[in-house]
């Protein structure tokens, strides 16, 4: 029942082509990645390509499943898909709709190139569609999976739309992966909680889920606007990236600056933010601060930026 | 908060000695076993001892985590702990309070011997405390963990007390396993659902959980009584084992009978039961049928036994 609701939702909201029988419900994106990597490793894979920069936790998860992550650079058009051919990788993890942490969108020609690489190499695209619901200034970018369901495992999650603590995600799988992923899920934890799945199915089929997303999008957009305005007012010529979607922006800093030290200082002043540099897989001069605004009310955003400006002025 | 509630519950209901910091919340017993086996395998373990007979799904889970299961016989006093010394195993999975599927209780001297083996070999006892809440004719048997928290990982679950679909379990860990198990849980699925954990914590701290267990125990005892009476009336001298606790009894059949075929025939007559012989890890002449009564109302129990008697008479 949950898979029926999710399949219908993915079709209309994300352009994913899937039927319920090809969906496996997981404990959020983390478990989805864990299961996919384990199945690939069992089939002989050793290496997985990953966007650089990207979320460092993903690497821990792929390593625990036996796949060594190798970085593939992201530029203003997203993942540099031509670089994939130089990597001997059985899969790639990519967030085409809203790259983390740069916020870029994968360019249309690269979407095709990504699928082309997967087909050419018999590789798997793991599409991390973690927050595509929250795009503010134009229509949402559809999932790459819709281009070629046979080479893409599309992963969605309720972590951004509902709450991270919900721990519900879903994989739309190519046919040849279904049995192995489903079996491993059973062996690993005997399936996800039924009550939670029924609640999600009810939210989706009643329309409440999508109404909630619209309401939340409106609130996050206002927070985004307030944050960008505050940064523009209180900082000298700030370079703000990734503001078109999601729940964080990337404030670029001058190259080679110690963004980790700045984040640590900010933490001591009770401003929670992440440094960009630990998110690189390969050495890079690019520095920055990730500013999340998902949990900040509008008045607190101004206070936070004041405090950040004071830290940066030192 | 959930771990605080669970620690208090385990102390008063099961005699487990644990503080909340040594508890990891899991997706039921399956994930608990999966995590423990993975951590042991990462530390170099290759083999895990397992009661024979026991649940065949457990073997699939240990194998997926890289540990080969080896059988250790169960007799009327439970696991034959002296046999453990002949096995080169880093751990043993055992259900001391109510062995599955025989229903026997681990004898007091063997409880001590089990701990002695673990201390002697530096091995881990994985205590599967899956349904000890449902003991009908005398007080519950306390957890072995209380004897030596340093050598036992005690695993409890809401699967029998609430419902299998709840997917909540808890491991009480020896100190030297906490960090590794917690880290692996994070890497595997970023933690269990928060709403479910808060609900469980509320059930426990409000007293509703234990009141529910008392009510459920009363209902299951009546079903158990009805089933045993029906079997005694409708079958010639039935050998019924494991009736003192849990939600199933084991109906022993003459040795070497094809219990799998009988279970299959019963299935065609819409009686769901399991054969004993696939649960043996090593060849055994013992045959039987596992009759679960957890979901059967009392009137349906009579009908089911009538139908079973008809199948057996053929």
XYZ file of C-alpha atoms in Angstrom:
628
model
C 0.000 0.000 0.000
C 2.835 2.374 0.840
C 4.645 1.403 -2.353
C 1.492 2.025 -4.415
C 1.161 5.517 -2.948
C 4.861 6.277 -3.361
C 4.894 5.073 -6.984
C 1.970 7.333 -7.841
C 3.543 10.281 -6.041
C 6.909 9.802 -7.752
C 5.231 9.640 -11.135
C 3.347 12.897 -10.800
C 5.796 14.892 -8.657
C 9.192 13.720 -9.904
C 8.637 12.151 -13.316
C 9.899 8.808 -12.044
C 8.756 5.828 -14.130
C 8.168 2.976 -11.712
C 5.523 0.503 -10.625
C 5.039 -0.485 -6.947
C 6.709 -3.853 -7.493
C 10.008 -2.143 -8.264
C 10.008 -0.036 -5.094
C 11.769 -1.027 -1.872
C 10.941 1.020 1.227
C 14.037 1.828 3.305
C 15.174 3.663 6.413
C 15.869 6.869 4.533
C 18.638 7.554 2.024
C 21.385 6.111 4.225
C 19.973 2.598 4.205
C 19.098 2.829 0.522
C 22.735 3.597 -0.286
C 23.921 0.904 2.123
C 21.736 -1.759 0.481
C 22.642 -0.747 -3.079
C 26.378 -0.703 -2.317
C 26.207 -4.103 -0.610
C 24.431 -5.662 -3.569
C 26.942 -4.121 -5.993
C 29.870 -5.300 -3.844
C 28.404 -8.814 -3.744
C 28.383 -8.710 -7.540
C 32.072 -7.853 -7.637
C 32.070 -4.043 -7.630
C 34.915 -2.370 -5.732
C 34.627 1.324 -6.580
C 31.862 3.909 -6.604
C 32.085 7.407 -8.073
C 30.865 10.267 -5.950
C 30.440 13.957 -6.533
C 33.163 16.138 -5.045
C 32.268 18.018 -2.979
C 29.490 15.948 -1.427
C 28.193 14.769 1.937
C 31.050 13.075 3.791
C 28.703 10.627 5.562
C 27.960 8.995 2.202
C 31.582 7.868 1.931
C 31.459 6.232 5.341
C 28.373 4.297 4.255
C 29.825 3.122 0.920
C 33.094 2.089 2.610
C 31.212 0.107 5.252
C 29.493 -1.743 2.407
C 32.825 -2.514 0.755
C 32.950 0.115 -2.020
C 35.777 2.648 -2.172
C 34.493 6.111 -3.148
C 36.356 8.056 -5.839
C 35.643 11.719 -6.474
C 34.237 13.173 -9.689
C 34.307 16.977 -9.877
C 31.233 19.166 -9.863
C 31.250 22.480 -11.748
C 28.559 25.062 -12.509
C 26.723 22.517 -14.708
C 26.848 19.781 -12.095
C 28.774 16.514 -12.227
C 31.416 16.497 -14.973
C 30.055 13.404 -16.640
C 32.893 13.064 -19.167
C 35.283 12.591 -16.232
C 33.365 9.443 -15.268
C 34.986 7.504 -18.116
C 38.427 7.880 -16.507
C 37.167 6.275 -13.291
C 36.784 2.546 -13.052
C 33.522 2.785 -11.125
C 30.525 0.438 -11.117
C 28.155 3.158 -9.982
C 27.887 6.866 -9.301
C 25.994 8.696 -6.577
C 24.632 11.948 -7.923
C 22.041 14.553 -6.921
C 21.019 15.950 -10.320
C 18.141 18.151 -9.156
C 20.095 19.940 -6.417
C 23.687 19.015 -5.808
C 24.868 18.994 -2.212
C 26.576 21.235 -1.133
C 27.006 23.458 -4.208
C 23.311 23.610 -5.045
C 23.919 23.355 -8.805
C 21.510 21.609 -11.176
C 22.815 18.991 -13.595
C 22.691 20.591 -17.068
C 20.307 18.980 -19.606
C 23.094 17.700 -21.889
C 24.847 16.163 -18.880
C 21.683 14.314 -17.867
C 21.835 12.542 -21.196
C 25.598 12.048 -20.869
C 25.139 10.506 -17.424
C 22.700 7.943 -18.769
C 25.008 7.373 -21.746
C 27.920 6.562 -19.435
C 25.798 4.151 -17.366
C 24.562 2.347 -20.495
C 28.055 2.258 -22.015
C 29.696 0.893 -18.889
C 26.849 -1.236 -17.571
C 27.036 0.961 -14.493
C 24.362 2.124 -12.084
C 23.318 5.719 -11.440
C 22.200 6.167 -7.829
C 20.052 9.282 -7.996
C 19.940 11.048 -4.644
C 16.699 12.994 -4.991
C 16.830 14.256 -1.421
C 15.184 17.680 -1.560
C 13.996 18.346 -5.093
C 10.566 19.233 -3.698
C 12.004 22.508 -2.474
C 12.821 24.498 -5.596
C 11.784 28.112 -5.327
C 12.230 30.170 -8.450
C 11.086 27.863 -11.212
C 9.435 24.491 -11.699
C 11.014 21.454 -10.115
C 13.644 19.588 -12.131
C 12.399 16.106 -12.992
C 14.281 12.992 -11.975
C 16.951 11.607 -14.319
C 15.429 8.182 -13.687
C 12.607 9.050 -16.079
C 15.107 9.048 -18.951
C 16.203 5.448 -18.404
C 14.661 3.416 -15.560
C 16.927 0.500 -16.455
C 20.141 2.225 -15.396
C 19.017 4.400 -12.503
C 18.164 3.568 -8.899
C 16.177 6.622 -7.833
C 16.158 7.276 -4.085
C 13.694 9.586 -2.388
C 13.217 10.340 1.285
C 10.788 11.888 3.747
C 13.735 13.344 5.685
C 13.438 16.781 4.093
C 9.693 16.895 3.371
C 8.568 15.604 6.795
C 11.476 15.281 9.224
C 14.858 13.525 9.354
C 13.643 11.464 12.326
C 10.894 9.834 10.236
C 13.489 7.521 8.640
C 11.506 6.562 5.569
C 12.953 6.400 2.099
C 12.208 4.583 -1.138
C 14.284 3.146 -3.960
C 12.866 2.805 -7.478
C 14.952 -0.029 -8.856
C 15.979 -1.353 -12.253
C 14.443 -4.805 -12.724
C 17.689 -6.752 -12.333
C 18.345 -5.341 -8.855
C 14.916 -5.854 -7.270
C 15.322 -9.369 -5.869
C 18.776 -8.816 -4.410
C 17.926 -5.483 -2.778
C 14.650 -6.775 -1.372
C 16.301 -9.930 -0.030
C 19.108 -7.950 1.595
C 16.602 -5.574 3.164
C 14.820 -8.585 4.674
C 18.033 -10.138 5.935
C 19.216 -6.806 7.350
C 16.160 -5.721 9.315
C 13.047 -7.687 8.248
C 11.497 -4.612 6.673
C 10.595 -1.068 7.689
C 7.946 -0.243 10.322
C 4.416 -0.865 9.091
C 2.689 1.890 11.067
C 5.036 4.505 9.615
C 4.487 3.167 6.107
C 0.706 3.237 6.509
C 0.903 6.803 7.822
C 2.984 7.887 4.839
C 0.632 6.128 2.414
C -2.327 7.894 4.023
C -0.581 11.272 3.862
C 0.147 10.780 0.169
C -3.198 9.360 -0.957
C -5.177 11.946 1.009
C -3.212 14.748 -0.660
C -1.947 16.007 2.691
C 1.666 15.210 1.826
C 1.731 17.424 -1.248
C -0.232 20.183 0.497
C 2.336 20.064 3.262
C 5.181 20.293 0.754
C 3.582 23.384 -0.820
C 3.156 25.027 2.587
C 6.679 24.112 3.651
C 8.095 25.378 0.351
C 6.446 28.731 0.974
C 7.922 28.966 4.472
C 11.389 27.879 3.377
C 11.357 30.315 0.460
C 10.659 33.196 2.828
C 13.467 32.057 5.087
C 15.733 31.744 2.079
C 14.844 35.284 0.932
C 15.451 36.652 4.404
C 18.813 34.894 4.678
C 20.031 36.044 1.264
C 18.909 39.594 2.039
C 20.632 39.575 5.412
C 23.852 38.210 3.934
C 23.783 40.822 1.153
C 23.236 43.630 3.649
C 25.628 42.594 6.377
C 28.542 41.101 4.462
C 30.724 42.801 1.818
C 29.903 41.328 -1.634
C 28.997 37.831 -0.454
C 29.226 35.021 -2.994
C 26.092 32.966 -2.374
C 25.614 29.657 -4.196
C 22.779 27.149 -4.294
C 20.062 29.508 -3.207
C 17.515 28.326 -5.806
C 16.470 25.225 -3.903
C 16.792 23.233 -0.716
C 17.296 24.352 2.848
C 20.807 25.731 2.800
C 22.974 28.117 0.846
C 26.709 27.930 0.314
C 28.586 31.087 1.227
C 31.847 30.954 -0.708
C 34.946 32.249 1.077
C 38.268 33.268 -0.460
C 40.208 30.199 -1.619
C 42.434 28.420 0.888
C 40.908 30.212 3.874
C 40.547 27.982 6.938
C 36.796 27.410 6.742
C 36.974 24.635 9.339
C 38.443 27.039 11.910
C 35.808 29.639 11.050
C 33.025 27.052 11.465
C 34.511 26.063 14.811
C 34.631 29.678 16.005
C 31.068 30.196 14.820
C 30.069 27.076 16.763
C 31.492 28.622 19.929
C 29.217 31.602 19.258
C 26.306 29.188 18.912
C 25.990 29.457 15.148
C 25.703 25.960 13.690
C 27.218 25.764 10.215
C 29.424 23.402 8.232
C 32.671 24.083 6.449
C 32.949 23.239 2.757
C 36.477 21.858 2.664
C 35.871 18.530 4.478
C 33.264 17.751 1.812
C 35.877 17.571 -0.967
C 37.000 14.051 -1.866
C 40.128 15.320 -3.627
C 42.227 18.362 -2.669
C 40.567 21.620 -3.707
C 41.257 25.269 -2.937
C 37.539 26.035 -2.676
C 36.376 27.141 0.721
C 32.972 28.065 2.050
C 30.346 27.802 4.739
C 27.077 25.940 4.479
C 24.266 27.903 6.050
C 21.170 25.827 6.789
C 17.953 27.756 7.279
C 15.404 24.934 7.503
C 14.978 25.283 11.255
C 15.533 29.048 11.617
C 12.597 31.390 12.091
C 12.896 34.651 10.119
C 13.790 36.898 13.093
C 16.517 34.493 14.175
C 18.025 34.544 10.694
C 18.976 38.222 11.100
C 20.532 37.535 14.487
C 22.465 34.591 13.117
C 23.854 36.600 10.202
C 24.851 39.441 12.560
C 26.747 36.928 14.669
C 28.312 35.357 11.582
C 29.410 38.769 10.276
C 31.076 39.462 13.626
C 32.963 36.161 13.400
C 34.042 36.819 9.789
C 35.190 40.364 10.578
C 37.776 39.107 13.008
C 14.457 9.153 26.077
C 13.519 5.813 24.536
C 16.735 4.272 25.845
C 16.040 5.597 29.349
C 12.581 4.012 29.317
C 13.854 0.729 27.870
C 16.703 0.491 30.405
C 14.271 0.949 33.286
C 11.850 -1.585 31.798
C 14.555 -4.177 31.218
C 15.786 -3.775 34.773
C 12.443 -4.396 36.419
C 10.905 -6.853 33.933
C 13.898 -8.898 32.776
C 16.629 -8.429 35.377
C 18.901 -6.883 32.768
C 21.672 -4.711 34.221
C 22.175 -1.810 31.838
C 22.233 1.968 31.705
C 20.753 3.922 28.774
C 24.205 4.712 27.382
C 24.814 1.026 26.703
C 21.573 0.541 24.752
C 21.305 0.774 20.968
C 17.792 0.919 19.493
C 17.431 -1.265 16.399
C 14.905 -2.412 13.798
C 13.903 -5.468 15.801
C 15.970 -8.586 16.491
C 17.006 -9.054 12.859
C 18.933 -5.808 12.679
C 20.382 -6.320 16.156
C 21.843 -9.655 15.036
C 22.999 -8.156 11.752
C 24.859 -5.319 13.513
C 26.443 -7.589 16.127
C 27.614 -10.113 13.522
C 29.068 -7.370 11.322
C 31.032 -5.893 14.212
C 32.320 -9.345 15.218
C 33.272 -10.118 11.606
C 35.105 -6.792 11.348
C 37.103 -7.876 14.402
C 38.112 -11.125 12.738
C 35.361 -13.536 13.783
C 34.372 -16.139 11.198
C 32.042 -18.507 13.042
C 28.987 -18.153 15.266
C 27.360 -20.927 17.278
C 23.627 -21.303 17.009
C 21.103 -23.514 18.728
C 19.904 -26.445 16.677
C 17.032 -26.438 16.022
C 16.486 -22.702 15.720
C 14.957 -20.121 13.399
C 16.414 -20.604 9.920
C 16.196 -16.868 9.107
C 18.867 -16.202 11.716
C 21.396 -18.173 9.679
C 20.675 -16.117 6.573
C 21.331 -12.970 8.571
C 24.607 -14.157 10.132
C 25.867 -15.400 6.761
C 25.041 -12.068 5.109
C 27.163 -10.420 7.792
C 30.055 -12.778 7.120
C 29.721 -15.291 9.971
C 29.202 -18.983 9.279
C 26.668 -20.521 11.692
C 27.531 -23.826 13.380
C 24.931 -25.818 15.267
C 25.011 -26.599 18.975
C 22.403 -29.096 20.143
C 19.479 -28.269 22.381
C 18.131 -30.891 24.787
C 15.505 -30.803 27.534
C 17.734 -28.462 29.579
C 18.339 -26.102 26.687
C 21.595 -25.448 24.860
C 24.256 -28.085 25.622
C 26.805 -25.596 26.833
C 29.642 -28.115 27.225
C 29.432 -28.759 23.470
C 30.344 -25.101 22.858
C 33.988 -25.820 23.722
C 34.330 -28.102 20.709
C 33.207 -25.310 18.379
C 35.600 -22.577 17.369
C 32.967 -19.849 17.653
C 33.356 -16.197 18.627
C 29.762 -15.918 19.741
C 26.602 -17.904 20.359
C 22.988 -16.951 19.709
C 20.779 -18.405 22.418
C 17.234 -17.906 23.712
C 17.609 -18.976 27.361
C 14.145 -17.987 28.575
C 12.232 -19.786 25.855
C 14.117 -21.637 23.171
C 12.703 -21.493 19.667
C 11.241 -23.857 18.510
C 11.496 -26.431 21.326
C 10.242 -24.071 24.028
C 12.717 -25.374 26.628
C 14.224 -23.156 29.316
C 17.985 -23.096 29.838
C 18.659 -24.945 33.106
C 20.158 -22.883 35.968
C 23.517 -24.710 35.930
C 23.771 -24.199 32.185
C 23.175 -20.467 32.572
C 26.329 -20.342 34.649
C 28.139 -22.657 32.222
C 27.188 -20.428 29.290
C 28.705 -17.387 30.981
C 31.731 -19.488 31.964
C 32.312 -20.461 28.328
C 32.026 -16.854 27.154
C 34.487 -15.634 29.810
C 36.876 -18.527 29.135
C 36.891 -17.999 25.384
C 36.470 -14.219 25.288
C 33.294 -14.924 23.329
C 30.000 -13.079 23.173
C 26.598 -14.443 24.210
C 23.851 -12.940 22.050
C 20.767 -13.414 24.198
C 17.623 -13.553 22.073
C 14.993 -12.535 24.615
C 12.217 -12.466 22.051
C 9.105 -13.477 23.971
C 10.030 -13.987 27.619
C 7.152 -11.691 28.610
C 4.731 -14.481 27.758
C 5.363 -17.176 30.359
C 2.160 -18.671 31.696
C 2.549 -21.129 34.509
C 5.229 -19.598 36.683
C 7.203 -16.372 37.024
C 9.214 -15.166 34.075
C 12.779 -16.449 33.772
C 15.233 -13.559 34.171
C 17.746 -12.685 31.487
C 21.156 -14.362 31.547
C 22.642 -10.913 30.911
C 22.068 -10.071 34.576
C 24.720 -12.653 35.517
C 27.492 -11.004 33.508
C 26.754 -7.846 31.503
C 30.332 -7.859 30.218
C 29.899 -10.994 28.113
C 26.284 -10.791 27.002
C 24.561 -8.667 24.364
C 20.923 -8.879 25.423
C 18.403 -8.274 22.637
C 14.736 -7.489 23.238
C 12.006 -6.626 20.782
C 8.506 -5.193 20.543
C 7.685 -7.715 17.810
C 5.935 -10.126 20.177
C 4.632 -7.680 22.812
C 3.211 -5.137 20.336
C 3.399 -6.349 16.740
C 6.053 -7.646 14.329
C 5.404 -4.640 12.051
C 6.529 -2.204 14.758
C 10.186 -3.020 13.995
C 11.673 -1.836 17.260
C 14.288 -3.732 19.202
C 17.046 -2.901 21.671
C 20.497 -4.270 22.408
C 22.040 -3.966 25.875
C 25.741 -4.051 25.080
C 28.970 -4.871 26.871
C 31.052 -1.691 27.128
C 33.653 -2.701 24.545
C 31.029 -3.124 21.810
C 29.062 0.113 22.246
C 31.028 2.438 19.962
C 31.325 -0.031 17.087
C 27.674 -1.095 17.150
C 26.419 2.485 17.446
C 28.688 3.662 14.621
C 27.592 0.812 12.359
C 23.946 1.536 13.103
C 24.519 5.153 12.047
C 26.351 4.163 8.889
C 23.698 1.573 8.029
C 20.538 3.634 8.404
C 21.198 6.838 10.407
C 19.134 5.566 13.332
C 15.647 4.244 13.975
C 12.490 6.348 13.522
C 12.093 8.978 16.236
C 8.280 9.010 16.352
C 8.195 5.253 16.957
C 10.809 5.554 19.686
C 8.908 8.354 21.414
C 5.707 6.300 21.239
C 7.440 3.291 22.790
C 9.006 5.461 25.500
C 5.596 6.913 26.288
C 3.997 3.457 26.414
C 6.655 2.251 28.827
C 6.857 5.274 31.134
C 3.061 5.586 31.362
C 2.787 1.930 32.411
C 0.608 1.119 29.391
C 3.216 -1.217 27.905
C 3.321 -3.506 30.929
C -0.466 -3.378 31.370
C -0.780 -4.407 27.742
C 1.650 -7.285 28.283
C -0.411 -8.507 31.246
C -3.633 -8.343 29.205
C -2.026 -10.013 26.219
C -0.532 -12.725 28.412
C -4.008 -13.513 29.743
C -5.431 -13.782 26.222
C -2.556 -15.899 24.927
C -2.741 -18.210 27.941
C -6.414 -18.901 27.218
C -5.590 -19.605 23.575
C -2.744 -21.844 24.666
C -5.066 -23.749 27.026
C -7.657 -24.154 24.301
C -5.088 -25.380 21.798
C -3.544 -27.898 24.191
C -6.991 -29.165 25.162
C -8.057 -29.488 21.530
C -4.881 -31.331 20.601
C -5.288 -33.692 23.574
C -8.903 -34.427 22.645
C -8.598 -34.752 18.897
C -5.204 -36.418 18.471
C -4.054 -39.787 19.863
C -1.495 -39.186 22.657
C -0.014 -35.981 21.233
C 3.488 -35.030 22.350
C 3.281 -31.294 22.982
C 6.426 -29.330 23.779
C 7.067 -25.711 24.700
C 3.609 -24.970 25.939
C 4.744 -23.084 29.048
C 5.499 -19.830 27.240
C 5.344 -17.917 23.989
C 2.846 -18.048 21.179
C 3.411 -21.470 19.709
C 3.685 -25.089 20.755
C 5.734 -27.814 19.125
C 3.775 -30.941 18.263
C 6.311 -33.736 18.024
C 5.762 -36.320 15.281
C 7.315 -39.793 14.991
C 11.014 -39.578 14.023
C 11.896 -39.351 10.333
C 8.325 -38.595 9.276
C 8.112 -36.083 6.405
C 6.990 -33.060 8.434
C 7.666 -30.736 5.504
C 5.168 -32.630 3.342
C 2.620 -32.607 6.149
C 3.059 -28.856 6.609
C 2.606 -28.386 2.881
C -0.593 -30.453 2.864
C -1.872 -28.520 5.863
C -1.113 -25.292 3.996
C -3.308 -26.453 1.128
C -6.085 -26.869 3.698
C -5.404 -23.302 4.867
C -3.712 -24.292 8.120
C -0.540 -22.258 8.480
C 2.159 -24.138 10.386
C 5.873 -24.757 10.124
C 7.758 -28.044 9.967
C 10.488 -28.689 12.526
C 13.059 -30.411 10.327
C 14.212 -27.355 8.276
C 15.073 -25.688 11.588
C 17.842 -28.208 12.360
C 21.357 -27.023 11.524
C 22.755 -30.567 11.579
C 20.953 -33.773 10.528
C 18.448 -34.915 13.144
C 15.703 -37.528 13.155
C 13.402 -35.244 15.155
C 10.250 -34.209 13.384
C 7.390 -31.997 14.397
C 4.995 -29.198 13.601
C 5.063 -25.705 15.068
C 1.583 -24.503 15.866
C 1.328 -20.751 16.365
C -1.725 -19.505 18.213
C -0.905 -15.803 18.621
C -3.375 -14.708 15.981
C -6.043 -17.416 16.422
C -9.265 -16.660 18.283
C -10.413 -19.472 20.575
C -13.262 -20.755 18.349
C -10.921 -20.891 15.369
C -8.428 -22.957 17.346
C -10.890 -25.885 17.517
C -11.551 -25.673 13.794
C -7.834 -25.559 13.036
C -7.108 -28.627 15.176
C -10.009 -30.519 13.535
C -8.514 -29.739 10.151
C -5.034 -30.693 11.334
C -6.310 -34.003 12.722
C -7.887 -34.755 9.355
C -4.577 -34.078 7.609
C -2.651 -36.249 10.088
C -5.119 -39.131 9.819
C -4.431 -39.532 6.151
